Amino acid sequence: MMLFLFIVILLFAYFVVHRIFVHRKTFTGTAKLHGKTVIVTGANTGIGKATAAQLAIRGARVILACRSKQRGEEAAREIRMETGNDAVFFMQLDLSSQKSIRSFAETFLKAEPRLDLLINNAGLAAPGRTEDGLGMILGVNHIGPFLLTNLLLERLKECAPSRVINVSSCGHDLGTIDFDCINTHKTLNLGSSDADLFRGYTHSKLCNVLFTHELAKRLEGTNVTCYSLHPGSVRSEIGRDLNEWRTRILKSILSTFGATDPVSGAQTTLYCALQENIEHLSGRYFSDCQLVQVKPEARDDGIAKKLWDISEKFCGMA
């Protein structure tokens, strides 16, 4: 309880500073995407949906990879109507199920000849376990995108130049990697309180940054590049798994102190996906449409390699 109140105070302070001192940047690139194919995970709502719509406006063929068939199909219809782009489609993907991830990849690779952009946007802060026995936050926020990316890498290489975008969070600064906990319990941390979920979420966002760091090394010479990013303080459904009254408190803070709308929150994703001449920055982390240096743990070659090896084991790829 005390930790939750402390988190609320930190958020309060962050949004006051953000509202007073920070003017968020807008991506102004004019790249067109006709003939390009994009996958956006978690694209039925929030930043993912806004990102998918912006890419559709630019002419891309957009695949909304979402768990809910009803919400995914509805989002696809809305984006088609709003953008005038009929090449926006839903494909079912449940990142808490490796069977679903493999099925999605197999179906996509059979049906679609191209993949130019993979945007790993989906994330959650929920208790429980995946159907594969992993902690839910570890499974959905890191292992799922890790497996999906690896299953689609050859197609990305065939269509190069192409990019992988991993939506992380500034919360990664508060995260750490406990390899003993991951190896022993197949989760990022123990406990299921709201404070534990918050800690697990920050750990998973650090995993996103480390995954991007190691992926860039493995993609050298392929003309496939990758980037991680913080989307900003965005009103989204990421806290939907908290207790109801605590969710109301967080939403109140977000609404009062300047949390941006999903379209504004998607700007750094669009920057990493479309900005020209950033290929030499592959593996790096961005916030507010600019490069940001991460803490030493988030760019440690040994930690990134060890996390990759464990992730391969959990996916049955080792």
mmCIF file of C-alpha atoms in Angstrom:
data_model
loop_
_atom_site.group_PDB
_atom_site.id
_atom_site.type_symbol
_atom_site.label_atom_id
_atom_site.label_comp_id
_atom_site.label_asym_id
_atom_site.label_seq_id
_atom_site.Cartn_x
_atom_site.Cartn_y
_atom_site.Cartn_z
ATOM 1 C CA MET A 1 0.000 0.000 0.000
ATOM 2 C CA MET A 2 2.747 2.470 0.990
ATOM 3 C CA LEU A 3 4.714 1.640 -2.149
ATOM 4 C CA PHE A 4 1.644 2.223 -4.297
ATOM 5 C CA LEU A 5 1.149 5.650 -2.699
ATOM 6 C CA PHE A 6 4.826 6.393 -3.318
ATOM 7 C CA ILE A 7 4.366 5.465 -6.981
ATOM 8 C CA VAL A 8 1.343 7.764 -7.177
ATOM 9 C CA ILE A 9 3.420 10.627 -5.718
ATOM 10 C CA LEU A 10 6.188 9.986 -8.253
ATOM 11 C CA LEU A 11 3.666 10.041 -11.092
ATOM 12 C CA PHE A 12 2.169 13.252 -9.715
ATOM 13 C CA ALA A 13 5.602 14.911 -9.675
ATOM 14 C CA TYR A 14 6.476 13.588 -13.132
ATOM 15 C CA PHE A 15 3.341 14.975 -14.746
ATOM 16 C CA VAL A 16 3.686 18.368 -13.051
ATOM 17 C CA VAL A 17 7.217 18.708 -14.438
ATOM 18 C CA HIS A 18 6.130 17.284 -17.799
ATOM 19 C CA ARG A 19 3.239 19.714 -18.126
ATOM 20 C CA ILE A 20 5.272 22.794 -17.148
ATOM 21 C CA PHE A 21 8.618 22.192 -18.802
ATOM 22 C CA VAL A 22 8.272 19.655 -21.611
ATOM 23 C CA HIS A 23 6.945 20.347 -25.081
ATOM 24 C CA ARG A 24 6.527 17.026 -26.842
ATOM 25 C CA LYS A 25 7.879 16.753 -30.340
ATOM 26 C CA THR A 26 5.915 15.688 -33.378
ATOM 27 C CA PHE A 27 7.424 13.477 -36.047
ATOM 28 C CA THR A 28 7.466 15.552 -39.232
ATOM 29 C CA GLY A 29 8.872 13.036 -41.709
ATOM 30 C CA THR A 30 7.073 12.666 -45.013
ATOM 31 C CA ALA A 31 7.957 9.045 -45.851
ATOM 32 C CA LYS A 32 5.349 7.192 -47.886
ATOM 33 C CA LEU A 33 4.776 3.482 -47.372
ATOM 34 C CA HIS A 34 2.993 2.326 -50.507
ATOM 35 C CA GLY A 35 4.028 -1.254 -51.218
ATOM 36 C CA LYS A 36 5.266 -1.741 -47.635
ATOM 37 C CA THR A 37 3.795 -4.164 -45.080
ATOM 38 C CA VAL A 38 3.724 -3.476 -41.362
ATOM 39 C CA ILE A 39 2.763 -5.515 -38.289
ATOM 40 C CA VAL A 40 1.710 -3.639 -35.143
ATOM 41 C CA THR A 41 1.004 -5.727 -32.035
ATOM 42 C CA GLY A 42 -1.607 -4.529 -29.558
ATOM 43 C CA ALA A 43 -3.053 -2.308 -32.275
ATOM 44 C CA ASN A 44 -6.715 -2.413 -31.263
ATOM 45 C CA THR A 45 -6.337 0.479 -28.794
ATOM 46 C CA GLY A 46 -4.110 3.262 -27.498
ATOM 47 C CA ILE A 47 -0.676 3.909 -28.969
ATOM 48 C CA GLY A 48 -0.797 0.776 -31.112
ATOM 49 C CA LYS A 49 -4.012 1.810 -32.829
ATOM 50 C CA ALA A 50 -2.780 5.374 -33.316
ATOM 51 C CA THR A 51 0.485 4.059 -34.778
ATOM 52 C CA ALA A 52 -1.347 1.719 -37.151
ATOM 53 C CA ALA A 53 -3.609 4.557 -38.332
ATOM 54 C CA GLN A 54 -0.669 6.867 -39.025
ATOM 55 C CA LEU A 55 1.070 4.155 -41.033
ATOM 56 C CA ALA A 56 -2.147 3.464 -42.963
ATOM 57 C CA ILE A 57 -2.412 7.160 -43.830
ATOM 58 C CA ARG A 58 1.042 6.868 -45.393
ATOM 59 C CA GLY A 59 -0.130 4.002 -47.603
ATOM 60 C CA ALA A 60 1.165 0.929 -45.778
ATOM 61 C CA ARG A 61 -0.478 -2.453 -45.732
ATOM 62 C CA VAL A 62 -1.099 -2.781 -41.987
ATOM 63 C CA ILE A 63 -1.658 -5.941 -39.957
ATOM 64 C CA LEU A 64 -3.248 -5.387 -36.550
ATOM 65 C CA ALA A 65 -1.933 -8.257 -34.425
ATOM 66 C CA CYS A 66 -4.269 -8.448 -31.426
ATOM 67 C CA ARG A 67 -5.623 -10.989 -28.964
ATOM 68 C CA SER A 68 -9.312 -10.002 -29.160
ATOM 69 C CA LYS A 69 -10.934 -10.848 -32.494
ATOM 70 C CA GLN A 70 -13.897 -8.553 -31.855
ATOM 71 C CA ARG A 71 -11.849 -5.536 -30.804
ATOM 72 C CA GLY A 72 -9.199 -6.146 -33.457
ATOM 73 C CA GLU A 73 -11.697 -6.347 -36.298
ATOM 74 C CA GLU A 74 -13.518 -3.266 -35.008
ATOM 75 C CA ALA A 75 -10.245 -1.317 -34.857
ATOM 76 C CA ALA A 76 -9.359 -2.400 -38.393
ATOM 77 C CA ARG A 77 -12.765 -1.227 -39.676
ATOM 78 C CA GLU A 78 -12.375 2.118 -37.932
ATOM 79 C CA ILE A 79 -8.887 2.694 -39.318
ATOM 80 C CA ARG A 80 -10.013 1.782 -42.849
ATOM 81 C CA MET A 81 -12.865 4.285 -42.595
ATOM 82 C CA GLU A 82 -10.754 7.062 -41.046
ATOM 83 C CA THR A 83 -7.797 6.747 -43.418
ATOM 84 C CA GLY A 84 -9.388 5.572 -46.660
ATOM 85 C CA ASN A 85 -6.827 2.760 -46.769
ATOM 86 C CA ASP A 86 -8.567 -0.579 -47.355
ATOM 87 C CA ALA A 87 -5.360 -2.562 -46.741
ATOM 88 C CA VAL A 88 -5.758 -2.699 -42.958
ATOM 89 C CA PHE A 89 -6.420 -6.157 -41.557
ATOM 90 C CA PHE A 90 -6.770 -7.969 -38.251
ATOM 91 C CA MET A 91 -4.836 -11.144 -37.474
ATOM 92 C CA GLN A 92 -5.238 -12.899 -34.141
ATOM 93 C CA LEU A 93 -2.180 -13.007 -31.894
ATOM 94 C CA ASP A 94 -2.046 -13.897 -28.206
ATOM 95 C CA LEU A 95 1.414 -13.082 -26.867
ATOM 96 C CA SER A 96 0.729 -15.135 -23.734
ATOM 97 C CA SER A 97 0.657 -18.278 -25.892
ATOM 98 C CA GLN A 98 3.688 -19.485 -27.813
ATOM 99 C CA LYS A 99 1.370 -21.749 -29.801
ATOM 100 C CA SER A 100 -0.591 -18.661 -30.898
ATOM 101 C CA ILE A 101 2.622 -16.781 -31.749
ATOM 102 C CA ARG A 102 3.897 -19.622 -33.903
ATOM 103 C CA SER A 103 0.508 -19.985 -35.593
ATOM 104 C CA PHE A 104 0.398 -16.243 -36.310
ATOM 105 C CA ALA A 105 3.894 -16.285 -37.816
ATOM 106 C CA GLU A 106 3.142 -19.332 -39.943
ATOM 107 C CA THR A 107 -0.106 -17.828 -41.256
ATOM 108 C CA PHE A 108 1.483 -14.466 -41.945
ATOM 109 C CA LEU A 109 4.489 -15.900 -43.770
ATOM 110 C CA LYS A 110 2.233 -17.997 -46.011
ATOM 111 C CA ALA A 111 -0.123 -15.121 -46.812
ATOM 112 C CA GLU A 112 2.144 -12.087 -46.993
ATOM 113 C CA PRO A 113 5.200 -11.836 -49.266
ATOM 114 C CA ARG A 114 6.621 -8.758 -47.504
ATOM 115 C CA LEU A 115 7.428 -7.510 -44.024
ATOM 116 C CA ASP A 116 9.070 -4.086 -43.808
ATOM 117 C CA LEU A 117 8.250 -3.007 -40.258
ATOM 118 C CA LEU A 118 7.589 -5.040 -37.121
ATOM 119 C CA ILE A 119 6.362 -2.891 -34.237
ATOM 120 C CA ASN A 120 6.275 -4.744 -30.917
ATOM 121 C CA ASN A 121 3.882 -2.427 -29.117
ATOM 122 C CA ALA A 122 1.692 -4.678 -26.943
ATOM 123 C CA GLY A 123 2.281 -4.788 -23.197
ATOM 124 C CA LEU A 124 0.520 -5.330 -19.892
ATOM 125 C CA ALA A 125 0.923 -5.333 -16.115
ATOM 126 C CA ALA A 126 -1.067 -8.378 -15.054
ATOM 127 C CA PRO A 127 -0.644 -11.159 -12.502
ATOM 128 C CA GLY A 128 -0.725 -14.868 -13.269
ATOM 129 C CA ARG A 129 1.008 -17.212 -15.671
ATOM 130 C CA THR A 130 0.976 -17.737 -19.405
ATOM 131 C CA GLU A 131 -0.171 -21.057 -20.814
ATOM 132 C CA ASP A 132 3.528 -21.911 -21.165
ATOM 133 C CA GLY A 133 4.107 -21.458 -17.431
ATOM 134 C CA LEU A 134 5.910 -18.124 -17.555
ATOM 135 C CA GLY A 135 5.094 -15.116 -15.420
ATOM 136 C CA MET A 136 2.468 -13.160 -17.370
ATOM 137 C CA ILE A 137 4.474 -9.935 -17.550
ATOM 138 C CA LEU A 138 7.662 -11.749 -18.598
ATOM 139 C CA GLY A 139 5.773 -13.831 -21.152
ATOM 140 C CA VAL A 140 3.743 -11.083 -22.814
ATOM 141 C CA ASN A 141 6.101 -8.123 -22.553
ATOM 142 C CA HIS A 142 9.377 -9.854 -23.416
ATOM 143 C CA ILE A 143 9.322 -13.544 -24.361
ATOM 144 C CA GLY A 144 6.350 -13.155 -26.716
ATOM 145 C CA PRO A 145 7.901 -10.301 -28.749
ATOM 146 C CA PHE A 146 11.274 -12.077 -28.641
ATOM 147 C CA LEU A 147 9.786 -15.222 -30.198
ATOM 148 C CA LEU A 148 7.657 -13.322 -32.716
ATOM 149 C CA THR A 149 10.625 -11.268 -33.893
ATOM 150 C CA ASN A 150 12.832 -14.304 -34.338
ATOM 151 C CA LEU A 151 10.162 -16.167 -36.291
ATOM 152 C CA LEU A 152 9.818 -13.226 -38.688
ATOM 153 C CA LEU A 153 13.491 -12.237 -39.003
ATOM 154 C CA GLU A 154 14.180 -14.052 -42.268
ATOM 155 C CA ARG A 155 11.297 -12.261 -43.984
ATOM 156 C CA LEU A 156 12.534 -8.938 -42.623
ATOM 157 C CA LYS A 157 15.999 -9.711 -44.026
ATOM 158 C CA GLU A 158 14.527 -10.620 -47.411
ATOM 159 C CA CYS A 159 12.715 -7.262 -47.529
ATOM 160 C CA ALA A 160 15.587 -5.134 -46.197
ATOM 161 C CA PRO A 161 16.017 -2.327 -45.520
ATOM 162 C CA SER A 162 13.551 -3.072 -42.743
ATOM 163 C CA ARG A 163 13.149 -2.298 -39.044
ATOM 164 C CA VAL A 164 12.053 -3.773 -35.714
ATOM 165 C CA ILE A 165 10.627 -1.336 -33.168
ATOM 166 C CA ASN A 166 10.303 -2.333 -29.504
ATOM 167 C CA VAL A 167 8.092 -0.058 -27.408
ATOM 168 C CA SER A 168 9.669 0.104 -23.956
ATOM 169 C CA SER A 169 9.216 2.786 -21.270
ATOM 170 C CA CYS A 170 11.246 5.200 -19.182
ATOM 171 C CA GLY A 171 10.249 2.796 -16.400
ATOM 172 C CA HIS A 172 13.120 0.591 -17.534
ATOM 173 C CA ASP A 173 15.330 2.918 -15.478
ATOM 174 C CA LEU A 174 13.717 1.444 -12.348
ATOM 175 C CA GLY A 175 14.050 -2.133 -13.577
ATOM 176 C CA THR A 176 16.719 -4.759 -13.039
ATOM 177 C CA ILE A 177 17.297 -8.330 -14.202
ATOM 178 C CA ASP A 178 17.265 -11.028 -11.507
ATOM 179 C CA PHE A 179 18.520 -14.055 -13.413
ATOM 180 C CA ASP A 180 18.150 -16.317 -10.370
ATOM 181 C CA CYS A 181 14.452 -15.472 -10.164
ATOM 182 C CA ILE A 182 13.980 -15.909 -13.912
ATOM 183 C CA ASN A 183 15.758 -19.270 -13.998
ATOM 184 C CA THR A 184 14.149 -20.640 -10.839
ATOM 185 C CA HIS A 185 10.618 -19.271 -11.081
ATOM 186 C CA LYS A 186 10.279 -18.314 -14.768
ATOM 187 C CA THR A 187 9.167 -14.841 -13.768
ATOM 188 C CA LEU A 188 10.750 -11.415 -13.328
ATOM 189 C CA ASN A 189 9.853 -11.052 -9.643
ATOM 190 C CA LEU A 190 7.688 -12.743 -7.044
ATOM 191 C CA GLY A 191 4.395 -11.461 -5.642
ATOM 192 C CA SER A 192 1.112 -10.292 -7.144
ATOM 193 C CA SER A 193 0.352 -7.015 -5.356
ATOM 194 C CA ASP A 194 0.021 -3.837 -7.398
ATOM 195 C CA ALA A 195 3.515 -2.846 -6.249
ATOM 196 C CA ASP A 196 4.868 -6.213 -7.430
ATOM 197 C CA LEU A 197 3.136 -5.768 -10.794
ATOM 198 C CA PHE A 198 4.697 -2.327 -11.149
ATOM 199 C CA ARG A 199 8.156 -3.716 -10.386
ATOM 200 C CA GLY A 200 7.643 -6.571 -12.831
ATOM 201 C CA TYR A 201 6.549 -4.122 -15.500
ATOM 202 C CA THR A 202 9.717 -2.024 -15.073
ATOM 203 C CA HIS A 203 11.858 -5.164 -15.249
ATOM 204 C CA SER A 204 10.107 -6.188 -18.480
ATOM 205 C CA LYS A 205 10.731 -2.774 -20.029
ATOM 206 C CA LEU A 206 14.429 -3.194 -19.245
ATOM 207 C CA CYS A 207 14.215 -6.547 -21.039
ATOM 208 C CA ASN A 208 12.900 -4.699 -24.119
ATOM 209 C CA VAL A 209 15.920 -2.384 -24.142
ATOM 210 C CA LEU A 210 18.396 -5.230 -23.627
ATOM 211 C CA PHE A 211 16.702 -7.345 -26.300
ATOM 212 C CA THR A 212 17.053 -4.464 -28.768
ATOM 213 C CA HIS A 213 20.709 -3.994 -27.811
ATOM 214 C CA GLU A 214 21.577 -7.639 -28.462
ATOM 215 C CA LEU A 215 19.366 -7.925 -31.552
ATOM 216 C CA ALA A 216 21.229 -5.061 -33.204
ATOM 217 C CA LYS A 217 24.523 -6.910 -32.770
ATOM 218 C CA ARG A 218 23.096 -10.038 -34.373
ATOM 219 C CA LEU A 219 21.658 -8.055 -37.285
ATOM 220 C CA GLU A 220 24.876 -6.302 -38.251
ATOM 221 C CA GLY A 221 25.406 -6.497 -41.996
ATOM 222 C CA THR A 222 21.800 -7.511 -42.780
ATOM 223 C CA ASN A 223 20.335 -4.023 -43.402
ATOM 224 C CA VAL A 224 17.711 -4.777 -40.750
ATOM 225 C CA THR A 225 17.869 -2.313 -37.879
ATOM 226 C CA CYS A 226 16.087 -2.125 -34.528
ATOM 227 C CA TYR A 227 15.249 0.511 -31.937
ATOM 228 C CA SER A 228 13.622 0.733 -28.506
ATOM 229 C CA LEU A 229 11.735 3.732 -27.189
ATOM 230 C CA HIS A 230 9.735 5.485 -24.501
ATOM 231 C CA PRO A 231 6.389 6.695 -25.910
ATOM 232 C CA GLY A 232 5.770 9.347 -23.263
ATOM 233 C CA SER A 233 3.087 9.746 -20.620
ATOM 234 C CA VAL A 234 0.099 8.357 -22.463
ATOM 235 C CA ARG A 235 -3.453 7.642 -21.399
ATOM 236 C CA SER A 236 -3.763 3.954 -22.303
ATOM 237 C CA GLU A 237 -5.071 0.672 -20.927
ATOM 238 C CA ILE A 238 -1.743 -0.490 -19.506
ATOM 239 C CA GLY A 239 -3.087 -0.278 -15.944
ATOM 240 C CA ARG A 240 -6.278 -2.156 -16.656
ATOM 241 C CA ASP A 241 -5.214 -5.049 -14.421
ATOM 242 C CA LEU A 242 -4.838 -2.964 -11.264
ATOM 243 C CA ASN A 243 -7.553 -2.857 -8.623
ATOM 244 C CA GLU A 244 -10.452 -0.666 -9.749
ATOM 245 C CA TRP A 245 -10.037 2.144 -7.216
ATOM 246 C CA ARG A 246 -6.298 2.352 -7.873
ATOM 247 C CA THR A 247 -6.916 2.450 -11.597
ATOM 248 C CA ARG A 248 -9.253 5.389 -11.027
ATOM 249 C CA ILE A 249 -6.551 7.237 -9.078
ATOM 250 C CA LEU A 250 -3.989 6.705 -11.858
ATOM 251 C CA LYS A 251 -6.456 7.766 -14.550
ATOM 252 C CA SER A 252 -7.289 10.889 -12.576
ATOM 253 C CA ILE A 253 -3.614 11.820 -12.375
ATOM 254 C CA LEU A 254 -3.105 11.112 -16.066
ATOM 255 C CA SER A 255 -6.083 13.243 -17.054
ATOM 256 C CA THR A 256 -5.263 16.129 -14.731
ATOM 257 C CA PHE A 257 -1.553 16.469 -15.322
ATOM 258 C CA GLY A 258 -1.139 16.382 -19.035
ATOM 259 C CA ALA A 259 -0.871 12.757 -20.117
ATOM 260 C CA THR A 260 -0.927 12.977 -23.847
ATOM 261 C CA ASP A 261 -3.355 11.346 -26.264
ATOM 262 C CA PRO A 262 -2.325 8.166 -28.117
ATOM 263 C CA VAL A 263 -1.632 10.027 -31.382
ATOM 264 C CA SER A 264 0.931 12.215 -29.628
ATOM 265 C CA GLY A 265 2.237 9.169 -27.803
ATOM 266 C CA ALA A 266 2.860 7.400 -31.107
ATOM 267 C CA GLN A 267 5.273 10.048 -32.408
ATOM 268 C CA THR A 268 8.485 8.435 -31.191
ATOM 269 C CA THR A 269 7.363 5.071 -32.543
ATOM 270 C CA LEU A 270 6.819 6.730 -35.915
ATOM 271 C CA TYR A 271 10.208 8.432 -35.662
ATOM 272 C CA CYS A 272 12.002 5.140 -35.043
ATOM 273 C CA ALA A 273 10.040 3.427 -37.802
ATOM 274 C CA LEU A 274 10.364 6.082 -40.490
ATOM 275 C CA GLN A 275 13.135 8.580 -39.763
ATOM 276 C CA GLU A 276 15.839 8.603 -42.407
ATOM 277 C CA ASN A 277 19.543 8.155 -41.684
ATOM 278 C CA ILE A 278 19.335 6.565 -38.228
ATOM 279 C CA GLU A 279 20.564 3.144 -39.330
ATOM 280 C CA HIS A 280 23.888 3.729 -37.549
ATOM 281 C CA LEU A 281 21.911 4.052 -34.301
ATOM 282 C CA SER A 282 20.513 0.519 -34.482
ATOM 283 C CA GLY A 283 20.081 -0.967 -31.019
ATOM 284 C CA ARG A 284 19.721 2.413 -29.322
ATOM 285 C CA TYR A 285 16.909 3.905 -27.220
ATOM 286 C CA PHE A 286 14.803 6.966 -28.088
ATOM 287 C CA SER A 287 12.423 9.278 -26.259
ATOM 288 C CA ASP A 288 10.527 12.313 -27.561
ATOM 289 C CA CYS A 289 11.885 11.682 -31.075
ATOM 290 C CA GLN A 290 15.513 11.877 -30.004
ATOM 291 C CA LEU A 291 18.334 9.613 -28.917
ATOM 292 C CA VAL A 292 18.688 9.050 -25.164
ATOM 293 C CA GLN A 293 21.562 7.357 -23.338
ATOM 294 C CA VAL A 294 20.394 4.494 -21.104
ATOM 295 C CA LYS A 295 21.897 3.381 -17.802
ATOM 296 C CA PRO A 296 24.887 0.981 -17.900
ATOM 297 C CA GLU A 297 22.804 -2.117 -17.064
ATOM 298 C CA ALA A 298 20.558 -1.444 -20.063
ATOM 299 C CA ARG A 299 23.525 -1.522 -22.486
ATOM 300 C CA ASP A 300 25.644 -4.208 -20.862
ATOM 301 C CA ASP A 301 26.744 -6.750 -23.482
ATOM 302 C CA GLY A 302 27.011 -9.593 -20.966
ATOM 303 C CA ILE A 303 23.567 -9.044 -19.460
ATOM 304 C CA ALA A 304 21.974 -8.680 -22.894
ATOM 305 C CA LYS A 305 23.605 -11.893 -24.144
ATOM 306 C CA LYS A 306 22.588 -13.832 -21.025
ATOM 307 C CA LEU A 307 18.996 -12.616 -21.333
ATOM 308 C CA TRP A 308 18.963 -13.672 -25.001
ATOM 309 C CA ASP A 309 20.199 -17.161 -24.138
ATOM 310 C CA ILE A 310 17.559 -17.627 -21.421
ATOM 311 C CA SER A 311 14.871 -16.306 -23.766
ATOM 312 C CA GLU A 312 15.869 -18.818 -26.415
ATOM 313 C CA LYS A 313 15.577 -21.595 -23.837
ATOM 314 C CA PHE A 314 12.083 -20.473 -22.781
ATOM 315 C CA CYS A 315 11.027 -20.436 -26.434
ATOM 316 C CA GLY A 316 12.485 -23.852 -27.201
ATOM 317 C CA MET A 317 14.955 -22.268 -29.644
ATOM 318 C CA ALA A 318 18.175 -23.127 -27.798
#
